[in-house]
Coordinates of C-alpha atoms in Angstrom, one line a residue:
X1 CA 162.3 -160.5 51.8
X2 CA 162.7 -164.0 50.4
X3 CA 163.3 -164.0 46.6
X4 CA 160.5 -165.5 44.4
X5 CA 161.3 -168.7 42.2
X6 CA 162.1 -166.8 38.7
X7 CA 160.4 -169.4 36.4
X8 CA 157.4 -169.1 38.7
X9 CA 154.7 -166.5 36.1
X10 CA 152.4 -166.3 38.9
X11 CA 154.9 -165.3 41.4
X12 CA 156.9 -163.4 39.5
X13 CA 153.3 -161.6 38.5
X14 CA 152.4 -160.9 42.0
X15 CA 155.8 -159.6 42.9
X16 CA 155.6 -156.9 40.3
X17 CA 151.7 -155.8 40.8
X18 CA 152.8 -155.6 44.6
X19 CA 156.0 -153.4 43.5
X20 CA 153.3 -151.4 41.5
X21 CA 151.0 -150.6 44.0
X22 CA 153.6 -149.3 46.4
X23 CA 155.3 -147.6 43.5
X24 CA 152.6 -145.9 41.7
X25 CA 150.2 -144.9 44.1
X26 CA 147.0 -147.5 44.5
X27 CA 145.9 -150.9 44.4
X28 CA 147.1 -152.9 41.6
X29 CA 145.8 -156.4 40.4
X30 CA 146.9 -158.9 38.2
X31 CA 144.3 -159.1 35.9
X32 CA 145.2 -162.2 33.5
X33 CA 147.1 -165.4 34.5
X34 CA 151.0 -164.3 33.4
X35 CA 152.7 -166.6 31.7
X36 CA 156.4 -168.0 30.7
X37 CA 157.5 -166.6 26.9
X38 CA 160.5 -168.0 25.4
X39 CA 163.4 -166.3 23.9
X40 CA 165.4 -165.6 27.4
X41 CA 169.3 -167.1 26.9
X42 CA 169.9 -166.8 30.2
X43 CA 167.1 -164.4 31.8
X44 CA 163.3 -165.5 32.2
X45 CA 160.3 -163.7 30.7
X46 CA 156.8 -164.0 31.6
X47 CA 153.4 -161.9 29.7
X48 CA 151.9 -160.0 32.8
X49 CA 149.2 -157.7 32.7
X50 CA 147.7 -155.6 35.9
X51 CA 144.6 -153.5 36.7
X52 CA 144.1 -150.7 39.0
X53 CA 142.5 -147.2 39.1
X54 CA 145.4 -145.3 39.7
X55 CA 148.0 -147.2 36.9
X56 CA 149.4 -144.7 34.2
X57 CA 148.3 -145.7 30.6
X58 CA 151.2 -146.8 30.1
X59 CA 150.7 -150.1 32.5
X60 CA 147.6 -150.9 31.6
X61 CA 148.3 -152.9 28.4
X62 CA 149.7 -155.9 27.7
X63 CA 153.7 -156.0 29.6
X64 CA 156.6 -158.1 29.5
X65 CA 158.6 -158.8 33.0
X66 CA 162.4 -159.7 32.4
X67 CA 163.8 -161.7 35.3
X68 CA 167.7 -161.8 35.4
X69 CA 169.3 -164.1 36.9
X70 CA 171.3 -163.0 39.8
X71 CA 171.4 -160.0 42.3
X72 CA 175.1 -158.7 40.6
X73 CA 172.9 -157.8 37.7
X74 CA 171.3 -154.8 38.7
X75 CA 173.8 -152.5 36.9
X76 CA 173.4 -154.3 33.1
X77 CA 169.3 -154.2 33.5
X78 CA 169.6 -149.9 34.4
X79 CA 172.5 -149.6 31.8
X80 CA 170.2 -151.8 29.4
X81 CA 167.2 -149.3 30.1
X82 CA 169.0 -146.5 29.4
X83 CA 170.1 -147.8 26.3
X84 CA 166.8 -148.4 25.0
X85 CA 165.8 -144.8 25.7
X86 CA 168.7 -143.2 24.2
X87 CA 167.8 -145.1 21.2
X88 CA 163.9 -144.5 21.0
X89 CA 164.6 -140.8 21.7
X90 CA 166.7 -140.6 18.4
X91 CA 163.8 -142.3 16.6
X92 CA 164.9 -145.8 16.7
X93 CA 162.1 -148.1 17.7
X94 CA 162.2 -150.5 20.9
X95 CA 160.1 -151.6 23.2
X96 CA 160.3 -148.9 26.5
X97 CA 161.5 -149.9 30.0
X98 CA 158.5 -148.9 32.5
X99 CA 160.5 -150.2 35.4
X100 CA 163.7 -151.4 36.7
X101 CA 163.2 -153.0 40.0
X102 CA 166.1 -153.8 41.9
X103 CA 166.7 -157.1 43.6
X104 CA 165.9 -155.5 47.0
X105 CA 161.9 -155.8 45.7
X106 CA 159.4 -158.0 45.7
X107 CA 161.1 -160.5 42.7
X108 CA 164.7 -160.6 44.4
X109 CA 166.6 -160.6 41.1
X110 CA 167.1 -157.7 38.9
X111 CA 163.3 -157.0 37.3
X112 CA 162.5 -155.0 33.9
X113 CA 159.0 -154.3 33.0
X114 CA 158.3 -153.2 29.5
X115 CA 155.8 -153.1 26.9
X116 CA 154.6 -156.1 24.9
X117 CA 154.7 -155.3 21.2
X118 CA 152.3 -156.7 19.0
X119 CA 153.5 -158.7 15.6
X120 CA 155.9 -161.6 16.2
X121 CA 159.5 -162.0 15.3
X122 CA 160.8 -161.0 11.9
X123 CA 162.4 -165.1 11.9
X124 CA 158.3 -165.6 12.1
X125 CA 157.9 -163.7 9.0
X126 CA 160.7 -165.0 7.1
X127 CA 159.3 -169.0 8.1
X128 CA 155.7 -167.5 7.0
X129 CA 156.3 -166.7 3.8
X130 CA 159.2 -167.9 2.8
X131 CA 158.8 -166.1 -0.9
X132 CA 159.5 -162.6 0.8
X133 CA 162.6 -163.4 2.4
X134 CA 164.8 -161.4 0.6
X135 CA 162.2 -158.5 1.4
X136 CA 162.6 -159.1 5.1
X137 CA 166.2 -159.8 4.9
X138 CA 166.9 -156.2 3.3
X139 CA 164.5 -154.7 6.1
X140 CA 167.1 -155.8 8.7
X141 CA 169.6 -154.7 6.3
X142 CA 168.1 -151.0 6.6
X143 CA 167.5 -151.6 10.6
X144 CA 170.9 -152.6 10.7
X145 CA 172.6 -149.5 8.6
X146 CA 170.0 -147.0 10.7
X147 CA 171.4 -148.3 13.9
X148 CA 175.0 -147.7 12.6
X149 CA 174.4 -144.5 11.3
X150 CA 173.2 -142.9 14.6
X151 CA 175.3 -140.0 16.2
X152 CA 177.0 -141.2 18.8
X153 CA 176.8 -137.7 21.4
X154 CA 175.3 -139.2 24.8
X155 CA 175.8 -142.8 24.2
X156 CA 174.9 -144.3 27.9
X157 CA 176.5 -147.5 27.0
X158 CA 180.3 -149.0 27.1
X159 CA 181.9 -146.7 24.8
X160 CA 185.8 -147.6 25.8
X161 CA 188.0 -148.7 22.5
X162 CA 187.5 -152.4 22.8
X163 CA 184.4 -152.9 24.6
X164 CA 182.5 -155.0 22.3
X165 CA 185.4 -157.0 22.0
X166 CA 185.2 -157.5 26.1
X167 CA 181.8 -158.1 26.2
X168 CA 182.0 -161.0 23.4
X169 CA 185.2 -162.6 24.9
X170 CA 183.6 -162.3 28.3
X171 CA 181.8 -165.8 28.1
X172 CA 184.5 -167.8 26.8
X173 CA 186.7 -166.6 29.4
X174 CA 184.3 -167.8 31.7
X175 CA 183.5 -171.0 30.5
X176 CA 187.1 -171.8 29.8
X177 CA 187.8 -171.1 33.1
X178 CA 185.1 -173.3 34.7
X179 CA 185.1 -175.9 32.9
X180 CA 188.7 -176.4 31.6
X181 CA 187.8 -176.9 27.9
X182 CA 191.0 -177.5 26.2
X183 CA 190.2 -176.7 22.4
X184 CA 188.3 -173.7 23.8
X185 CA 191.1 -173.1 25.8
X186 CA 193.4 -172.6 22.7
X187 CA 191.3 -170.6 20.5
X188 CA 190.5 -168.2 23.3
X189 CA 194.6 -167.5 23.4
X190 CA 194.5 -167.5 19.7
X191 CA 192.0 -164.7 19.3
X192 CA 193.9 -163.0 22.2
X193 CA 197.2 -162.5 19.9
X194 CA 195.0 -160.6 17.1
X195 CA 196.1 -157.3 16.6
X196 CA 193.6 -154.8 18.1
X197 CA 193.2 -152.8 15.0
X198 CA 192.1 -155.7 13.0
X199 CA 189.1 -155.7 15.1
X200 CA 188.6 -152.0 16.3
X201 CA 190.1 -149.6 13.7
X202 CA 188.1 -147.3 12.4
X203 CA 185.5 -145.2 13.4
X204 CA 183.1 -146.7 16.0
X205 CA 179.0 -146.8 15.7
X206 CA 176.7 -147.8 17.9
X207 CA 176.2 -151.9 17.7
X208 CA 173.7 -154.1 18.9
X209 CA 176.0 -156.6 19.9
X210 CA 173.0 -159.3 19.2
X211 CA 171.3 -158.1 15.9
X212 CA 168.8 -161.1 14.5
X213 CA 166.0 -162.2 13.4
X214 CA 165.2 -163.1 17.0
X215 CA 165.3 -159.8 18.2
X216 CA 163.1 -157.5 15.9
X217 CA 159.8 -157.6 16.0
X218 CA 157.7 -156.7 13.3
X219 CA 154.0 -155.7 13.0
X220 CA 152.9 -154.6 9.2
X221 CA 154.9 -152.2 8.4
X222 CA 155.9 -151.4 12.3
X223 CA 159.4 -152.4 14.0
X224 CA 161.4 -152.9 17.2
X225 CA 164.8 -154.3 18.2
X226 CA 164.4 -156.4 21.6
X227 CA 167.6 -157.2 24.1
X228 CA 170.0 -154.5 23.8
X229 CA 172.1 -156.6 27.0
X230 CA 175.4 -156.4 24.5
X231 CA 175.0 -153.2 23.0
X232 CA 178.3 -151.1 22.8
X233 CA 180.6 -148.4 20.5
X234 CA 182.4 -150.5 18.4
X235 CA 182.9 -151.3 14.3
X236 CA 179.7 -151.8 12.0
X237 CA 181.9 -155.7 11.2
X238 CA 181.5 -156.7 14.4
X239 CA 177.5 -156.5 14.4
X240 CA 176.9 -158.2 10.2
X241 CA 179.7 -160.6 11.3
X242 CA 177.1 -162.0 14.3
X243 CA 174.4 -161.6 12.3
X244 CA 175.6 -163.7 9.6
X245 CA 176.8 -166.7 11.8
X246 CA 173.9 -166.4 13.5
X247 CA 171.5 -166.9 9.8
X248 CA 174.3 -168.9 8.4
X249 CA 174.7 -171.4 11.0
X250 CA 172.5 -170.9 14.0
X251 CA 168.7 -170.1 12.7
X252 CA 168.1 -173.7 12.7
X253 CA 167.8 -173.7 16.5
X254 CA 165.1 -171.6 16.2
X255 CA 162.7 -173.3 14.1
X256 CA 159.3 -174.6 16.0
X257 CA 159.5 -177.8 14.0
X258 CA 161.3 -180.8 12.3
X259 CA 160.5 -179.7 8.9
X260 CA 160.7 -175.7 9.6
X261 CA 164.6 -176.5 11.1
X262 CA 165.3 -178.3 8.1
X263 CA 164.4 -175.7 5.8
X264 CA 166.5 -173.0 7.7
X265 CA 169.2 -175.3 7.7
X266 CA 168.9 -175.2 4.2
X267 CA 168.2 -171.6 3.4
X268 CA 171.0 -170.3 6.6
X269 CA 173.9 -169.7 4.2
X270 CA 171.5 -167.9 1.5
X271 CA 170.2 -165.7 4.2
X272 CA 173.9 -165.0 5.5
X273 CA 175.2 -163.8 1.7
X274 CA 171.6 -162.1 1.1
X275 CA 171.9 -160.4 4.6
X276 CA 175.8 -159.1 3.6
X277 CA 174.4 -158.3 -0.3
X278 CA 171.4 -156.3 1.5
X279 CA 173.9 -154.1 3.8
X280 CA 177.1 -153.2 1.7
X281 CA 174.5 -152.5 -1.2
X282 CA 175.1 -149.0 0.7
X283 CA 177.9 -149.1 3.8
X284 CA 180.7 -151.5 2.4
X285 CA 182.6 -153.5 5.4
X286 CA 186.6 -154.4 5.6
X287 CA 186.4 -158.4 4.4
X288 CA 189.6 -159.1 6.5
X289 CA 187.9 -157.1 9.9
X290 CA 184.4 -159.4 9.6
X291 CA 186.3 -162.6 9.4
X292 CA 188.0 -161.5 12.6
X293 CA 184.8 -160.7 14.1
X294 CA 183.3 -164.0 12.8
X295 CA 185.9 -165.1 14.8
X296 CA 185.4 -163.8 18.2
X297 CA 181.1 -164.5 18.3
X298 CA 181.8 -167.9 16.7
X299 CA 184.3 -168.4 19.7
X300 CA 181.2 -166.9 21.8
X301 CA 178.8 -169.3 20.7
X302 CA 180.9 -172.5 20.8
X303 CA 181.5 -171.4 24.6
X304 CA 177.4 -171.0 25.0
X305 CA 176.9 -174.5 24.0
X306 CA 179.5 -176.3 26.1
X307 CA 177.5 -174.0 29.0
X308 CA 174.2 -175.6 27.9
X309 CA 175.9 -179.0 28.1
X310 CA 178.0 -178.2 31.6
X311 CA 174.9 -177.3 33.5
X312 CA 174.3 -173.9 32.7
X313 CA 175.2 -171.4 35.3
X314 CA 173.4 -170.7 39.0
X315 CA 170.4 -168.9 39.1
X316 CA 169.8 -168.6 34.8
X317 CA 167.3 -170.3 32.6
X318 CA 170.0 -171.1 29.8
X319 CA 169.7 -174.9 30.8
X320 CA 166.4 -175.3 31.3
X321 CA 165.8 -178.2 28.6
X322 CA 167.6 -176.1 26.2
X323 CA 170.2 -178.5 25.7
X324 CA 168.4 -180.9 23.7
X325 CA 167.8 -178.5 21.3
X326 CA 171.1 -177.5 20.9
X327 CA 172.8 -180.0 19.7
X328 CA 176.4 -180.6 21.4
X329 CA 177.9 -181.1 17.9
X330 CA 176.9 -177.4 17.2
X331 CA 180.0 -176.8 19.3
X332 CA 182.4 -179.0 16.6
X333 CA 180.4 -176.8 13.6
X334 CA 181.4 -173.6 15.5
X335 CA 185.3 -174.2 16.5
X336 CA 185.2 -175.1 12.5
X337 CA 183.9 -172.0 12.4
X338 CA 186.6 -170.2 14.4
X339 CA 190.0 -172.3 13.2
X340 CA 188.7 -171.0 9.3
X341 CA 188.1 -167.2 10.3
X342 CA 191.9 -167.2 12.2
X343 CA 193.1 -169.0 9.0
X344 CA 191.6 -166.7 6.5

């Protein structure tokens, strides 16, 4: 069965009310045109909804599709599925996994199908209203410190010392390697020599591994975390160090206009030190630990933006005209970034 072009909605629509109907017992029907969301790094989502008599409730409302992007990604999506319901069945909200189709279906790539949420992004509520920023800052705060305060008993994720260190080293190695980055290169060996107790000591929690702005959605008083593709055991640092790089220095990517990146440009190292106020107003951190840990995703994100600029990688949306908007000199701010959190 020939794989359908990812990017393509409408294929990628068909595909999965075609994997439906043999799945779940009856005729199913796309009953809107999908469409292409944004917010994929390297994966491609599309808004899908079907119809058909026999479709569990569940189906029947508004559904995200997650496409990744090659074959060898089968195990991530199931491990990321059972994640999420580990998590929701300890009474932390995400969206749930309906379906993980493999790339032997109809799609050809690794498929999730999940529920819509309603709301937008907390980043949406913070650019909104501006004046309740601090509010919505502390709510992540809380999110945050829930997440880390879970028991740990039947985590389904990596739980092996060190694991969220692999995971966040994983893409430099790779993008050292294929490209030959020199600077990259160096800091890569550099964060190599730290001493594995500066980053893991301690006891370990449950971490996102990507914990922003981007990835809770809010609705009133309701919330979810989206993308759990990095979560892992590891130290509480090493989740508020990404989150803070990411409000201190990466928000402005975000922004859905000139003047809207301006202002987070302005307000991203408020947000960082309100963020870090918000959380150790309960759970203090070890200072020398999160600069470590600034460390490694600063590394992780300097390597993500030579990718953008290299061509991205085969088979993944992560250059799809993503490059303009991330600026190449992001990749300067960030090994600034790095060279400072080694030195302090």
């Amino acid at each position: 069965m020939a794989a359908v072009d990812p990017s393509d909605a409408a294929a990628v629509g068909q595909a999965v009310a075609t994997w439906a109907a043999a799945h779940l017992g009856g005729p199913v029907a796309v009953a809107e045109p999908p469409a292409p969301l944004s917010g994929g790094f390297d994966s491609h989502l599309h808004s899908l909804r079907l119809a058909g008599e026999r479709l569990p409730p569940d189906w029947r409302g508004p559904l995200v599709v997650r496409v990744l992007p090659t074959p060898d990604r089968q195990a991530q999506a199931e491990q990321e599925a059972a994640v999420q319901a580990w998590a929701s069945a300890r009474g932390y909200a995400t969206p749930t996994v309906l379906a993980v189709i493999g790339p032997d279906g109809p799609v050809g790539r690794p498929t999730q199908v999940m529920q819509r949420l309603p709301g937008g992004t907390l980043l949406q509520a913070v650019t909104a209203r501006p004046w309740q920023a601090r509010r919505q800052l502390r709510r992540l705060a809380v999110l945050a410190r829930r997440l880390h305060s879970l028991p740990v008993d039947g985590w389904p994720g990596p739980a092996e010392p060190g694991a969220l260190v692999s995971q966040r080293l994983h893409l430099p190695r790779t993008v050292a390697d294929r490209t030959g980055d020199l600077g990259l290169t160096a800091a890569l060996a550099r964060v190599d020599a730290l001493d594995p107790v500066e980053l893991v000591g301690g006891p370990a929690v449950v971490c996102h591994g990507d914990f922003h702005p981007l990835n809770v959605m809010v609705d009133g008083d309701r919330e979810w975390v989206l993308d759990w593709t990095d979560a892992a055991l590891g130290p509480p640092e090493g989740d508020v160090a990404r989150t803070l790089l990411l409000l201190g220095v990466v928000a402005p990517i975000a922004a859905s206009s000139a003047v809207e990146r301006l202002a987070l440009r302005a307000a991203g190292p408020w947000m960082a030190r309100a963020y870090r106020r918000a959380y150790e107003a309960r759970t203090p951190l070890d200072p020398g630990r999160l600069r470590r840990w600034e460390a490694l995703h600063a590394l992780h994100g300097w390597a993500q933006v030579v990718m953008l600029h290299d061509g991205g990688f085969a088979g993944s949306s992560s250059a799809d005209g993503r490059e303009d908007a991330v600026p190449l000199a992001l990749a300067e701010v960030l090994q600034a970034r790095v060279e400072a959190a080694l030195a302090g």
